[in-house]
Tab-separated table of N, CA and C and ligand atoms in Angstrom:
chain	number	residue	atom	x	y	z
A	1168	UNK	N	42.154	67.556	89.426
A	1168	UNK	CA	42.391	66.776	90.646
A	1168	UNK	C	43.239	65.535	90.346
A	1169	UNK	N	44.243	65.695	91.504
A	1169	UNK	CA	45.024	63.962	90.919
A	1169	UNK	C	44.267	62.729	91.688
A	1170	UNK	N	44.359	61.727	91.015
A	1170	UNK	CA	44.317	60.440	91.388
A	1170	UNK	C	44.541	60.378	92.799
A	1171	UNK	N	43.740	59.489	93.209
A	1171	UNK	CA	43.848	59.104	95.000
A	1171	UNK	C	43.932	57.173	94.973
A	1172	UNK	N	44.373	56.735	95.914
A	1172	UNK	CA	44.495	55.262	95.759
A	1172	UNK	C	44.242	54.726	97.410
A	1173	UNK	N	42.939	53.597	96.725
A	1173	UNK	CA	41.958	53.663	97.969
A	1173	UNK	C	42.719	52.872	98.622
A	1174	UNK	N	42.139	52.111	99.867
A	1174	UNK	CA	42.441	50.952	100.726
A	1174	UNK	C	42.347	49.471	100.271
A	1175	UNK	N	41.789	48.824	98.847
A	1175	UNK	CA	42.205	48.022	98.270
A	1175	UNK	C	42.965	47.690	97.684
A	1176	UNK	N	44.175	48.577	97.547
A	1176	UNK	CA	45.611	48.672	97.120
A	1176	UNK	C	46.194	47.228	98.379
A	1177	UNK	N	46.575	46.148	96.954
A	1177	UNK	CA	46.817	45.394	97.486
A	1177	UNK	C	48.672	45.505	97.592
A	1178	UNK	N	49.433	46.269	97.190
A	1178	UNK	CA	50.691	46.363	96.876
A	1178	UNK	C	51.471	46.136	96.041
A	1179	UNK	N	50.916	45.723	94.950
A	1179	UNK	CA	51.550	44.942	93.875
A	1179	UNK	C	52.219	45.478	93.224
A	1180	UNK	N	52.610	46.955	93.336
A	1180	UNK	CA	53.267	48.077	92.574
A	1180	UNK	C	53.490	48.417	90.820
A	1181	UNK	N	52.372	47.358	90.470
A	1181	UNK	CA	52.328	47.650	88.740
A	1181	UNK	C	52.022	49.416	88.748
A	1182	UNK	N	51.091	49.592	89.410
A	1182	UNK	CA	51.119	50.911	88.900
A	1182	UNK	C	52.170	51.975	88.720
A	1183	UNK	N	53.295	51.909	89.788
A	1183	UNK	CA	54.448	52.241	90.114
A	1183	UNK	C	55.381	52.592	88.787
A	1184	UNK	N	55.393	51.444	88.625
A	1184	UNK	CA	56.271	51.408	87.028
A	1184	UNK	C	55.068	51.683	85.594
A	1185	UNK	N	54.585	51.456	85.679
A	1185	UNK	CA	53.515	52.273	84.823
A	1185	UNK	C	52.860	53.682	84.510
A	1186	UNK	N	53.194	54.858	86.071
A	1186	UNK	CA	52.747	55.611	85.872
A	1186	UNK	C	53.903	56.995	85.195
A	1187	UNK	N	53.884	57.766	84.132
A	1187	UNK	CA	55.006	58.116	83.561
A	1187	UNK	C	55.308	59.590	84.373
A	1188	UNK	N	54.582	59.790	85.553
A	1188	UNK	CA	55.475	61.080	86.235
A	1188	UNK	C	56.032	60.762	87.368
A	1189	UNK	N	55.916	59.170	87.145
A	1189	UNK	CA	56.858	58.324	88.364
A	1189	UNK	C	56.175	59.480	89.813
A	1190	UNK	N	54.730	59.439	89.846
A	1190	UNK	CA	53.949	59.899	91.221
A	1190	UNK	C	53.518	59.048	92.389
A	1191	UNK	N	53.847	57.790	91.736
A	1191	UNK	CA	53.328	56.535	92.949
A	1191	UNK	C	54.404	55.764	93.139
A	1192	UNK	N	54.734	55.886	94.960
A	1192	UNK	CA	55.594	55.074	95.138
A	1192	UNK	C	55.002	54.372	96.570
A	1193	UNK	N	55.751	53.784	97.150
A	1193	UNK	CA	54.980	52.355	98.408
A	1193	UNK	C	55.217	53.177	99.552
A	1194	UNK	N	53.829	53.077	99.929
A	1194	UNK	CA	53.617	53.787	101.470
A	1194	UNK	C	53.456	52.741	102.616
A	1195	UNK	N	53.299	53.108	103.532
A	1195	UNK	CA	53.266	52.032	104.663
A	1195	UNK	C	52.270	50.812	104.621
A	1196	UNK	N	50.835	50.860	104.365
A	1196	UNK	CA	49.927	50.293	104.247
A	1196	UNK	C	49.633	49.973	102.464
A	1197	UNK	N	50.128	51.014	101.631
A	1197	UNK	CA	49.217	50.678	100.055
A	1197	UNK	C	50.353	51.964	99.321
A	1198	UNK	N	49.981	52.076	98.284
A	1198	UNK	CA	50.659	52.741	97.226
A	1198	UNK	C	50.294	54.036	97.282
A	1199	UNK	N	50.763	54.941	97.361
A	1199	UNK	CA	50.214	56.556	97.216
A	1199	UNK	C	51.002	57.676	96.301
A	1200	UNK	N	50.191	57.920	95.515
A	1200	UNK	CA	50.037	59.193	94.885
A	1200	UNK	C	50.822	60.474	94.942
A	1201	UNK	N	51.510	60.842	94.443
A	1201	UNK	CA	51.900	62.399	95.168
A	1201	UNK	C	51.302	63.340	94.217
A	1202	UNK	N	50.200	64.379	94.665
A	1202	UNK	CA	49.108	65.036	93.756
A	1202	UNK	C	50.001	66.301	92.682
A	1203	UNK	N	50.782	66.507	93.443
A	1203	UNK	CA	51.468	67.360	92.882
A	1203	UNK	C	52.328	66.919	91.424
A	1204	UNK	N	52.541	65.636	91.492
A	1204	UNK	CA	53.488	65.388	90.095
A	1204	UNK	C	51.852	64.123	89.221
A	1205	UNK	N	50.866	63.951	89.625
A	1205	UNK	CA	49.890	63.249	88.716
A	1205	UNK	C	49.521	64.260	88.089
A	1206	UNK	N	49.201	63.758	86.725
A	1206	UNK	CA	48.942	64.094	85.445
A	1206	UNK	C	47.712	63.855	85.054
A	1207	UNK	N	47.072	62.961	85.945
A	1207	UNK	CA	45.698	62.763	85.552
A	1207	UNK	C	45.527	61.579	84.743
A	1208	UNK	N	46.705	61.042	83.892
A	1208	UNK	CA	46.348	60.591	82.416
A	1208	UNK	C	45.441	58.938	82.743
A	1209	UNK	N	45.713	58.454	84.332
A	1209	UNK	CA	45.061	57.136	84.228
A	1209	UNK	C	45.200	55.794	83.897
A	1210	UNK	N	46.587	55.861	83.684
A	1210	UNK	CA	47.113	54.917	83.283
A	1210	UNK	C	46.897	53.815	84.573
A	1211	UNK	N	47.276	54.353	86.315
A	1211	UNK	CA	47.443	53.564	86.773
A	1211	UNK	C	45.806	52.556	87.233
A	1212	UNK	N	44.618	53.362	87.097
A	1212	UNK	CA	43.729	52.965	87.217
A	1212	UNK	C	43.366	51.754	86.333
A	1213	UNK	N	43.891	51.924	84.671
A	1213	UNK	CA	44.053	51.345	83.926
A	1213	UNK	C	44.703	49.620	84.411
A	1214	UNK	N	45.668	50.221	85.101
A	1214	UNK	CA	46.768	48.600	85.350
A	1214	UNK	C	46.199	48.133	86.673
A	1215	UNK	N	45.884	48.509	87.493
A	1215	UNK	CA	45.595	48.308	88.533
A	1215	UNK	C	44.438	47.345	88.306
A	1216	UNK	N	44.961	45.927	89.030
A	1216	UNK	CA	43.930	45.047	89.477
A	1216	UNK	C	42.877	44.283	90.250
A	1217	UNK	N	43.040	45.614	91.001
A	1217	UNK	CA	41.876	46.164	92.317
A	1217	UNK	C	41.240	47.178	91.965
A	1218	UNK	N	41.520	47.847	91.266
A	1218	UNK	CA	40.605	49.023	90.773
A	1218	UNK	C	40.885	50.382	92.020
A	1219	UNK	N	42.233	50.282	92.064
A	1219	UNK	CA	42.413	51.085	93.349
A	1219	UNK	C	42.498	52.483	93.180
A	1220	UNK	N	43.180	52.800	92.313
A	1220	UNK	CA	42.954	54.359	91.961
A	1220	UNK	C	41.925	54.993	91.587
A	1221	UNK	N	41.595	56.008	92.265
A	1221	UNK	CA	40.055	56.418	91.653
A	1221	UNK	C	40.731	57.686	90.919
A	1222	UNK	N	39.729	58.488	90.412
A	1222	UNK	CA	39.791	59.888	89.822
A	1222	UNK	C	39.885	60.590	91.534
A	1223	UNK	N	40.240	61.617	91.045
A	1223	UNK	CA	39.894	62.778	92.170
A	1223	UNK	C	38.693	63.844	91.448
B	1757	SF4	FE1	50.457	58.510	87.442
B	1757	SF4	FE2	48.588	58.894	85.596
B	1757	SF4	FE3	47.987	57.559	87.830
B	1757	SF4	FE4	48.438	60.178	87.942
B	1757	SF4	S1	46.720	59.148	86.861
B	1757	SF4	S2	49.277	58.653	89.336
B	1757	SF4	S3	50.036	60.427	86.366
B	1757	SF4	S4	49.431	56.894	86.213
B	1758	SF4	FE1	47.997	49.040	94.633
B	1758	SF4	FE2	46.685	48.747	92.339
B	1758	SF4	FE3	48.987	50.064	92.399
B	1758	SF4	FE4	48.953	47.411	92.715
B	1758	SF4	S1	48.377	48.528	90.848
B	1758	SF4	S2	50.151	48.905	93.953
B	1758	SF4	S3	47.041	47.141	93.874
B	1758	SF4	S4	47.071	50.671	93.412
């Protein structure tokens, strides 16, 4: 399951440039995921300073 990125996505887009299948880019409200190119590896949960990405 890929990564999902909740509603405490404050926008800050570290994860963006951090994540290496380049899967998160800026959605209307918060940052989102595209499940199809995450890898799982976690990095962005890692950077993220909301704790916004969960596992799937
Ligand atoms: Fe990118 Fe890894 Fe986060 Fe998936 S888990 S969105 S591959 S940083
Ligand atoms: Fe949102 Fe966290 Fe990504 Fe920043 S690092 S854009 S707060 S999910």
């Amino acid at each position: 399951m890929a990564y999902t990125i909740n509603d405490e996505c404050i926008s800050c887009g570290a994860c963006s440039s951090g994540c290496p299948s380049e899967a998160i880019t800026e959605g209307d409200s918060k940052y989102v995921i595209d499940a199809g190119k995450c890898v799982d590896c976690g990095a962005c949960a890692d950077i993220c300073p909301v704790s916004a990405p969960q596992a799937g």
